[in-house]
XYZ file of N, CA and C in Angstrom:
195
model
N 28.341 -160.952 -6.939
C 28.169 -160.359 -5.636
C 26.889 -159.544 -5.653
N 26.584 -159.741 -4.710
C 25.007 -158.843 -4.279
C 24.943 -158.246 -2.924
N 24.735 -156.875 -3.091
C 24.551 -156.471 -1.702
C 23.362 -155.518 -1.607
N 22.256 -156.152 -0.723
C 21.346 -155.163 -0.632
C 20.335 -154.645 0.814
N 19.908 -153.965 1.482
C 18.921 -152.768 0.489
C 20.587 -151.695 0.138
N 20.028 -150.866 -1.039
C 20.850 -149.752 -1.182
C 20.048 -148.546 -1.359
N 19.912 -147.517 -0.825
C 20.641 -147.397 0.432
C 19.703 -147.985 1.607
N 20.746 -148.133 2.917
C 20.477 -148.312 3.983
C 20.321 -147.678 4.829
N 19.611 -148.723 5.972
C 19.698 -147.540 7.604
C 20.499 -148.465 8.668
N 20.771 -149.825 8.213
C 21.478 -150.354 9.231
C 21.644 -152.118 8.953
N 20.989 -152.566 7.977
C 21.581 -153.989 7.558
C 21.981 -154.524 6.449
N 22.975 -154.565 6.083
C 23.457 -155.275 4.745
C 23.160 -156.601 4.467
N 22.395 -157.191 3.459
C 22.268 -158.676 3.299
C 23.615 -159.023 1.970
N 24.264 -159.237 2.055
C 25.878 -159.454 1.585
C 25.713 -161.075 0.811
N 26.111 -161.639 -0.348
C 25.655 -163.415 -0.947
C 26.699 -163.515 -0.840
N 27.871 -163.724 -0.311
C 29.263 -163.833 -0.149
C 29.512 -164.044 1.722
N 30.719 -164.843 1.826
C 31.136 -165.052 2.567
C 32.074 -164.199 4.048
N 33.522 -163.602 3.124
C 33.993 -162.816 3.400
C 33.726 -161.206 3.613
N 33.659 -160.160 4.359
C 33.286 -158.967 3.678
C 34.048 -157.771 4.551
N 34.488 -156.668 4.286
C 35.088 -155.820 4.880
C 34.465 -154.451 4.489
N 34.270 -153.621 5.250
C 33.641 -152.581 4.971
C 34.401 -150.980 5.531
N 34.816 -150.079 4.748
C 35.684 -148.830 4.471
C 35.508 -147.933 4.551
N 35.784 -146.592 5.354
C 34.953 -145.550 4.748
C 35.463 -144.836 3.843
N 35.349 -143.513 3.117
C 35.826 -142.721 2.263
C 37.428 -142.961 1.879
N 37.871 -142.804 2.991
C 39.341 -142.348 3.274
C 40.306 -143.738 3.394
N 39.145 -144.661 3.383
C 39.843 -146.066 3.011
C 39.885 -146.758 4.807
N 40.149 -146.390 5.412
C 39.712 -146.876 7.315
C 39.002 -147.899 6.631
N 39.605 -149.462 6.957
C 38.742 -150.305 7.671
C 37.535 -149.826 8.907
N 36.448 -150.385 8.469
C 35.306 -149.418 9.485
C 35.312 -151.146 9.993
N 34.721 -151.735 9.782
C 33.985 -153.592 9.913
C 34.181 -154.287 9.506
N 34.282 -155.834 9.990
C 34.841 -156.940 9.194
C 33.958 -158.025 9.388
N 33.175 -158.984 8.732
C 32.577 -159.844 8.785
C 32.444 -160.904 7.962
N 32.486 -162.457 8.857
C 32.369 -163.803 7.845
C 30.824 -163.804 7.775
N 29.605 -163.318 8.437
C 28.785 -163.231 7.887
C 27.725 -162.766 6.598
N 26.680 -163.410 6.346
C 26.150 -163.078 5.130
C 24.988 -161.687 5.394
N 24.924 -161.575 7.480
C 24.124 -160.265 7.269
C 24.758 -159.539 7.921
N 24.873 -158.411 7.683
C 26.126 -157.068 7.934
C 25.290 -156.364 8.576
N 25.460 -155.935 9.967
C 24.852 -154.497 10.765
C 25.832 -153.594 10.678
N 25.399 -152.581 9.997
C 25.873 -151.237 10.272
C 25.297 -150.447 10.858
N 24.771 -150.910 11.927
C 23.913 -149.920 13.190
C 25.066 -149.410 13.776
N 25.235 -147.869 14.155
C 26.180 -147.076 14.588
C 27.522 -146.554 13.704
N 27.369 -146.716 12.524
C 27.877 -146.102 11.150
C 27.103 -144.607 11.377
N 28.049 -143.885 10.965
C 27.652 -142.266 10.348
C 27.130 -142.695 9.352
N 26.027 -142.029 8.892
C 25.248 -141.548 7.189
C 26.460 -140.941 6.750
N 26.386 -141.666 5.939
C 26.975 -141.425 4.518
C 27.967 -142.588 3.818
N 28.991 -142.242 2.732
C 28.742 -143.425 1.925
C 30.082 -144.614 1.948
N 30.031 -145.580 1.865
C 31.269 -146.754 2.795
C 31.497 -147.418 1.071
N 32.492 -148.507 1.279
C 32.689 -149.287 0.010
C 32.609 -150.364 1.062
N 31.902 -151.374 0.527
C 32.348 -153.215 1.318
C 32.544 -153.494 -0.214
N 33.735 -154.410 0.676
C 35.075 -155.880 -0.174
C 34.773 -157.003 0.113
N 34.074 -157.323 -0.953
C 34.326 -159.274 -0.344
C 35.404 -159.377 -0.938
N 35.757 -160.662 -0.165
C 36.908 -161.446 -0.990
C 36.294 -162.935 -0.997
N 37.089 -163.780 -2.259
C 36.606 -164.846 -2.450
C 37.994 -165.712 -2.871
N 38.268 -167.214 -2.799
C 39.116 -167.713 -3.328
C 39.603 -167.343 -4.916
N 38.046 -166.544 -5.456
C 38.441 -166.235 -7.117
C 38.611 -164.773 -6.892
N 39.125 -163.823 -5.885
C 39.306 -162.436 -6.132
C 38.459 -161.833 -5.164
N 38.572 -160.197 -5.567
C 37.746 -159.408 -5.008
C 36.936 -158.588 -5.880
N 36.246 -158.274 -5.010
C 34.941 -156.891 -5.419
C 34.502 -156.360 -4.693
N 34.231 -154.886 -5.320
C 34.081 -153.687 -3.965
C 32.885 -153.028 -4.814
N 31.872 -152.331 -3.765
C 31.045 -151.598 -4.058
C 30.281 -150.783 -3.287
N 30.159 -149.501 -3.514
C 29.959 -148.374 -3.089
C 28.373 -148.955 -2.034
N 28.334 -148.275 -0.649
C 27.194 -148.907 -0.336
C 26.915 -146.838 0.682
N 25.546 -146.455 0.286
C 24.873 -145.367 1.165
C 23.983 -145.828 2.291
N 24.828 -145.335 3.624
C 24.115 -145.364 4.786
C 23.450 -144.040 4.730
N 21.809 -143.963 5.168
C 21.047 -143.165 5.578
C 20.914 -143.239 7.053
C-alpha cells in the first residue's frame, strides 16, 4: 500500500482500490473505490485511511494540513 503526499492539503493518491478514511476517535469520515482521495473540507489534523483488499487490511496514519 502507498499513500501519498504526506502530509497533505487536500488529495490522497491511494495504489489500492478500496479505501476508508477515520478520524482520531475512529468516525468513519470518507469512503472511496477510487485511487484519488479528496479530502478538501477535512479539519487539519491527523485521520488513519483503511484499504481493504481480498488479502486483508492496512491502515495508516495520514496528516491533513
Amino acid at each position: 500500500m502507498s499513500i501519498l503526499p504526506i502530509p497533505t492539503t487536500d488529495i490522497l493518491n491511494i495504489e489500492l482500490e478500496n479505501s476508508l478514511v477515520y478520524n482520531t476517535t475512529g468516525q468513519l469520515i470518507k469512503e472511496s473505490k477510487e485511487k484519488i482521495f479528496n479530502l478538501n473540507g477535512l479539519a487539519k489534523g491527523i485521520y488513519h485511511v483503511q484499504v481493504i483488499t481480498d488479502k486483508g487490511k492496512a491502515t495508516q496514519k495520514v496528516v491533513v494540513k
